[in-house]
Short mmCIF file of C-alpha atoms and ligand atoms in Angstrom, two decimals:
data_model
loop_
_atom_site.label_atom_id
_atom_site.label_comp_id
_atom_site.label_asym_id
_atom_site.label_seq_id
_atom_site.Cartn_x
_atom_site.Cartn_y
_atom_site.Cartn_z
CA MET A 22 -0.05 -0.02 0.01
CA THR A 23 1.31 3.42 -1.00
CA PHE A 24 1.29 5.61 2.07
CA ILE A 25 -0.76 8.86 0.89
CA THR A 26 -1.41 11.79 2.99
CA ARG A 27 -2.67 15.47 2.82
CA PHE A 28 -2.53 18.89 4.29
CA ALA A 29 -6.05 20.69 3.86
CA PRO A 30 -5.91 24.34 4.97
CA SER A 31 -8.73 26.64 4.67
CA PRO A 32 -7.32 30.08 2.81
CA THR A 33 -9.08 32.35 5.36
CA GLY A 34 -5.96 33.64 7.18
CA PRO A 35 -2.31 33.27 8.02
CA LEU A 36 -1.07 29.79 8.62
CA HIS A 37 0.08 29.65 12.24
CA LEU A 38 2.41 27.12 14.40
CA GLY A 39 -0.46 24.78 14.74
CA HIS A 40 -0.68 24.45 10.95
CA ALA A 41 2.95 24.04 10.65
CA TYR A 42 3.00 21.23 13.19
CA SER A 43 0.18 19.25 11.27
CA ALA A 44 1.86 19.91 7.91
CA ILE A 45 5.34 19.03 9.12
CA ILE A 46 4.17 15.50 10.75
CA SER A 47 2.08 14.76 7.73
CA HIS A 48 4.95 15.68 5.31
CA ASP A 49 7.62 14.02 7.12
CA MET A 50 5.68 10.66 7.55
CA ALA A 51 5.13 10.73 3.89
CA ARG A 52 8.71 11.14 2.87
CA ARG A 53 9.69 8.63 5.63
CA GLU A 54 7.29 6.01 4.04
CA GLY A 55 8.29 6.89 0.61
CA GLY A 56 4.70 7.96 -0.06
CA LYS A 57 2.81 11.05 -1.34
CA PHE A 58 1.82 14.32 0.40
CA TYR A 59 -0.87 16.26 -1.32
CA LEU A 60 -1.81 19.83 -0.61
CA ARG A 61 -5.74 20.41 -0.71
CA ILE A 62 -6.98 24.00 -0.41
CA GLU A 63 -10.42 23.91 1.31
CA ASP A 64 -12.01 27.06 -0.05
CA LEU A 65 -15.71 26.28 0.29
CA ASP A 66 -16.32 29.26 2.47
CA GLN A 67 -16.92 31.88 -0.33
CA SER A 68 -16.98 34.93 1.86
CA ARG A 69 -13.85 34.16 3.90
CA SER A 70 -11.56 32.27 1.26
CA LYS A 71 -9.10 34.68 -0.41
CA LYS A 72 -6.59 34.17 -3.07
CA LYS A 73 -4.04 36.16 -1.03
CA TRP A 74 -4.19 33.55 1.75
CA GLU A 75 -3.80 30.85 -0.64
CA ASN A 76 -0.69 32.32 -2.19
CA LYS A 77 0.71 32.88 1.43
CA ILE A 78 0.07 29.15 2.09
CA PHE A 79 2.25 28.27 -0.75
CA ASP A 80 4.94 30.56 0.32
CA ASP A 81 4.95 29.54 4.05
CA LEU A 82 5.07 25.81 3.02
CA ASP A 83 7.66 26.43 0.78
CA TRP A 84 9.76 28.41 3.54
CA LEU A 85 9.15 25.45 5.95
CA GLY A 86 10.73 23.27 3.19
CA LEU A 87 7.74 21.15 2.68
CA SER A 88 7.01 20.11 -1.00
CA TRP A 89 4.00 18.55 -2.08
CA ASP A 90 3.22 16.14 -4.89
CA GLY A 91 0.98 16.53 -7.77
CA PRO A 92 -1.37 19.51 -8.73
CA VAL A 93 -3.15 21.22 -5.76
CA VAL A 94 -6.49 20.53 -5.55
CA ARG A 95 -9.19 23.30 -4.86
CA GLN A 96 -12.51 22.21 -3.42
CA SER A 97 -14.45 25.23 -4.96
CA GLU A 98 -13.44 23.91 -8.28
CA GLN A 99 -15.50 20.63 -8.04
CA ILE A 100 -18.83 21.35 -6.45
CA ASP A 101 -20.58 19.03 -8.91
CA ARG A 102 -18.60 16.07 -7.52
CA TYR A 103 -20.10 16.53 -3.94
CA LYS A 104 -23.55 17.20 -5.28
CA ASN A 105 -23.47 13.95 -7.32
CA ILE A 106 -22.47 11.93 -4.24
CA LEU A 107 -25.59 13.40 -2.50
CA ILE A 108 -27.67 12.43 -5.49
CA LYS A 109 -26.50 8.96 -5.59
CA PHE A 110 -26.69 8.21 -2.10
CA ARG A 111 -29.46 10.06 -1.05
CA LYS A 112 -31.32 7.08 0.55
CA GLU A 113 -28.35 5.57 2.33
CA LEU A 114 -27.67 8.75 4.02
CA GLY A 115 -31.33 9.40 4.85
CA LEU A 116 -30.92 13.00 3.31
CA PHE A 117 -33.64 15.62 4.26
CA GLU A 118 -34.25 19.24 3.41
CA CYS A 119 -34.07 21.48 6.54
CA ASN A 120 -35.80 24.74 6.71
CA CYS A 121 -34.88 25.71 10.34
CA SER A 122 -33.23 28.86 11.24
CA ARG A 123 -30.68 28.55 14.26
CA ARG A 124 -33.28 30.21 16.55
CA ASP A 125 -36.05 27.62 15.30
CA ILE A 126 -33.48 25.02 16.35
CA LYS A 127 -32.64 26.69 19.88
CA ASN A 128 -36.48 26.97 20.38
CA ALA A 129 -37.19 23.61 19.81
CA LEU A 130 -34.46 22.17 22.08
CA THR A 131 -35.64 23.86 25.20
CA ALA A 132 -36.74 22.27 28.12
CA PRO A 133 -37.67 18.63 27.25
CA HIS A 134 -33.84 18.03 26.44
CA GLU A 135 -32.32 19.66 29.48
CA ASN A 136 -30.40 16.94 30.76
CA GLU A 137 -29.19 15.82 27.49
CA LYS A 138 -26.01 17.12 25.48
CA LEU A 139 -26.95 20.11 23.47
CA SER A 140 -23.80 20.42 21.25
CA GLY A 141 -21.60 17.94 19.21
CA PRO A 142 -18.89 18.08 16.58
CA ASP A 143 -21.33 19.63 14.05
CA GLY A 144 -22.85 22.20 16.42
CA ILE A 145 -26.23 22.08 17.95
CA ILE A 146 -27.71 18.52 18.02
CA TYR A 147 -30.77 18.90 15.64
CA PRO A 148 -34.10 18.10 17.31
CA GLY A 149 -35.43 16.50 13.97
CA THR A 150 -38.14 19.08 13.13
CA CYS A 151 -37.72 18.66 9.36
CA ARG A 152 -37.14 14.94 9.06
CA GLY A 153 -40.58 14.56 7.36
CA ASN A 154 -38.84 16.07 4.38
CA MET A 155 -36.68 13.15 3.68
CA PHE A 156 -39.11 11.93 1.04
CA LEU A 157 -39.44 14.98 -0.95
CA SER A 158 -39.21 14.20 -4.77
CA GLN A 159 -36.01 16.26 -5.59
CA LEU A 160 -33.21 17.57 -3.38
CA ASN A 161 -33.12 21.32 -3.24
CA PHE A 162 -29.47 22.42 -3.37
CA GLU A 163 -30.52 25.86 -2.48
CA ASN A 164 -31.62 24.71 0.84
CA VAL A 165 -29.70 22.91 3.93
CA LEU A 166 -29.64 19.27 3.62
CA ARG A 167 -29.02 16.92 6.62
CA MET A 168 -28.48 13.38 7.20
CA HIS A 169 -30.34 11.08 9.42
CA ILE A 170 -28.91 7.67 10.10
CA ASN A 171 -31.27 4.85 10.35
CA LEU A 172 -31.17 3.71 13.96
CA SER A 173 -33.35 0.58 13.45
CA GLU A 174 -30.19 -1.13 11.94
CA ASN A 175 -28.35 -0.55 15.24
CA LYS A 176 -24.99 -0.30 13.40
CA SER A 177 -21.72 -0.06 15.00
CA PHE A 178 -18.81 2.01 13.36
CA SER A 179 -15.05 2.04 13.93
CA PHE A 180 -12.09 3.76 12.81
CA CYS A 181 -8.27 2.96 13.60
CA GLU A 182 -6.61 5.94 15.37
CA LEU A 183 -2.63 5.70 15.14
CA GLY A 184 -2.12 8.92 17.04
CA LEU A 185 -2.84 10.22 20.51
CA ARG A 186 -5.94 8.08 21.27
CA LYS A 187 -4.26 5.06 19.69
CA GLY A 188 -6.34 2.04 19.07
CA GLU A 189 -9.65 0.90 17.44
CA ILE A 190 -12.24 3.55 18.06
CA LEU A 191 -15.86 2.18 18.36
CA PHE A 192 -18.99 3.88 18.58
CA SER A 193 -22.76 2.85 17.78
CA SER A 194 -25.38 4.58 15.69
CA ASP A 195 -27.32 5.36 18.85
CA GLU A 196 -24.55 6.95 20.39
CA PHE A 197 -23.79 9.04 17.30
CA SER A 198 -27.36 10.14 16.90
CA LYS A 199 -27.25 11.26 20.60
CA THR A 200 -24.01 12.97 20.62
CA VAL A 201 -23.78 14.09 16.96
CA GLY A 202 -27.23 14.13 15.57
CA ASP A 203 -28.27 15.07 11.94
CA VAL A 204 -25.25 16.36 10.24
CA VAL A 205 -25.40 19.14 7.77
CA LEU A 206 -23.94 17.96 4.44
CA TRP A 207 -25.15 20.90 2.33
CA ARG A 208 -25.40 24.46 2.90
CA ARG A 209 -27.50 26.69 0.64
CA GLY A 210 -25.48 26.08 -2.49
CA TYR A 211 -22.36 24.56 -1.21
CA PRO A 212 -21.11 21.38 0.37
CA ALA A 213 -20.34 21.29 4.10
CA TYR A 214 -16.80 20.52 5.21
CA HIS A 215 -17.81 16.94 6.26
CA LEU A 216 -19.05 15.98 3.01
CA ALA A 217 -16.36 17.55 0.86
CA CYS A 218 -13.54 16.22 3.27
CA VAL A 219 -14.63 12.49 2.84
CA VAL A 220 -15.17 12.76 -0.91
CA ASP A 221 -11.72 14.24 -1.32
CA ASP A 222 -10.05 11.97 0.73
CA SER A 223 -11.63 9.00 -1.16
CA GLU A 224 -10.74 10.72 -4.62
CA GLN A 225 -7.20 11.31 -3.57
CA LYS A 226 -6.86 7.70 -2.26
CA ILE A 227 -5.72 9.20 1.16
CA THR A 228 -4.54 6.15 3.36
CA HIS A 229 -3.50 8.39 6.27
CA VAL A 230 -5.62 11.49 7.55
CA VAL A 231 -3.19 13.56 10.05
CA ARG A 232 -4.92 16.37 11.94
CA GLY A 233 -5.30 18.02 15.38
CA LEU A 234 -7.24 16.36 18.08
CA ASP A 235 -9.81 19.14 17.71
CA LEU A 236 -11.18 17.21 14.76
CA PHE A 237 -11.53 13.92 16.65
CA GLY A 238 -15.28 14.37 16.68
CA ALA A 239 -15.29 15.25 13.17
CA THR A 240 -13.57 11.85 12.44
CA LYS A 241 -16.68 10.05 13.80
CA ILE A 242 -18.94 12.04 11.18
CA HIS A 243 -16.36 11.03 8.51
CA THR A 244 -16.51 7.46 9.48
CA VAL A 245 -20.18 7.27 9.18
CA LEU A 246 -20.18 8.95 5.91
CA ASN A 247 -17.45 6.56 4.68
CA SER A 248 -19.64 3.66 5.85
CA TYR A 249 -22.93 4.70 4.04
CA ILE A 250 -21.41 5.84 0.99
CA GLY A 251 -19.15 2.61 0.91
CA PHE A 252 -15.55 4.81 0.63
CA LYS A 253 -12.58 2.93 2.07
CA LYS A 254 -11.49 4.13 5.53
CA PRO A 255 -8.46 5.79 5.96
CA PHE A 256 -6.13 5.81 9.05
CA TYR A 257 -6.28 8.41 11.18
CA TYR A 258 -3.42 10.25 13.29
CA HIS A 259 -4.73 12.74 15.81
CA HIS A 260 -1.87 14.83 17.02
CA ARG A 261 -1.76 17.41 20.11
CA LEU A 262 -2.68 20.97 19.65
CA ILE A 263 -0.52 23.71 19.65
CA CYS A 264 -1.72 26.28 22.31
CA ASP A 265 -0.96 30.00 23.30
CA GLU A 266 0.54 30.87 26.65
CA ASN A 267 -2.96 30.72 28.40
CA GLY A 268 -3.37 27.20 27.10
CA ARG A 269 -5.96 28.01 24.16
CA ARG A 270 -5.75 26.45 20.99
CA LEU A 271 -4.19 28.56 18.43
CA SER A 272 -6.47 30.09 15.77
CA LYS A 273 -6.41 32.24 12.79
CA ARG A 274 -6.77 35.40 15.12
CA HIS A 275 -3.29 34.41 16.84
CA ASP A 276 -1.38 36.70 14.47
CA SER A 277 1.70 36.79 16.73
CA LYS A 278 2.14 33.00 16.07
CA SER A 279 1.72 33.04 12.34
CA ILE A 280 4.44 31.57 10.16
CA CYS A 281 4.98 34.73 8.36
CA LYS A 282 5.73 36.71 11.78
CA TYR A 283 8.50 34.05 12.58
CA ARG A 284 9.92 34.52 9.09
CA GLN A 285 9.91 38.45 9.35
CA GLU A 286 11.71 38.11 12.89
CA GLY A 287 14.61 36.26 11.27
CA PHE A 288 13.75 32.79 12.30
CA LYS A 289 14.80 29.91 10.08
CA ALA A 290 12.42 26.73 9.12
CA SER A 291 14.79 24.60 11.60
CA ASP A 292 14.05 27.26 14.51
CA VAL A 293 10.31 26.53 13.91
CA ARG A 294 10.76 22.99 13.88
CA ALA A 295 12.95 22.98 17.04
CA LEU A 296 10.24 25.34 18.64
CA LEU A 297 7.57 22.75 17.87
CA GLY A 298 9.65 19.92 19.39
CA PHE A 299 10.70 18.12 16.05
N1 LIG B 4 -9.62 22.68 6.30
C1 LIG B 4 -9.71 22.02 7.54
C2 LIG B 4 -8.93 22.89 8.63
O1 LIG B 4 -8.21 23.74 8.16
C3 LIG B 4 -9.03 20.77 7.25
C4 LIG B 4 -9.16 19.59 8.55
C5 LIG B 4 -8.80 18.35 7.92
O2 LIG B 4 -7.61 18.00 7.72
O3 LIG B 4 -9.49 17.29 7.56
O4 LIG B 4 -9.08 22.65 9.57
#
């Protein structure tokens, strides 16, 4: 099996030390294994994705000494691919059109669900208001589409974790429905991250997905999608998160930790590696 991995940043701001950490682990693994390291630009968020950030990603990776294989994939250039998967697997995914606003969802959740978990890796756990729309004759891609997994099958899911939580991670459809709920796969004209991610990982034949522990919950969603669509499951490697002085996970707002700041201050790529403990 050829080892194939990827780095999949969103061009919505500067790359910071956390991105560098992820990209270096992924790149070095691929090179060690004689495999491939791909670069995928996740630019589905039309309002926040900018060409200037994409160009900075190329510059920063270059400066870090990380070379990628093959052409860069841009998600915005293949919207039909994601749409076709939903059309094809509509039944398996239990797709339904959702007309609820955030406020509708919050209102439907008050009182009776007080002791239950209200939020999961896809946000607020959906109360099921629009599930009756599962059988509408055509999918309306101008609306929100959610998946609802069939609980009567009582399926169990698993993925293989090679990183921090090493082992076989198992969960049931019942647990998924209680802690994640009806995940949004399409959002008014555009695929949601979870859908695009599994379609691309499958299309690019990714064997190892390397990313931060903050996406561990998302991996459960991806495992469920892979199972219903019939995509091969990759191995997952979730790594520690790089935090600021106060122990908070770095975000795009942490300008001071951006790679280009380190560059401007005269750091070398080897200094950044050393800073990250490589
Ligand atoms: N675009 C996602 C991010 O930057 C990628 C997550 C992933 O590696 O799947 O967080």
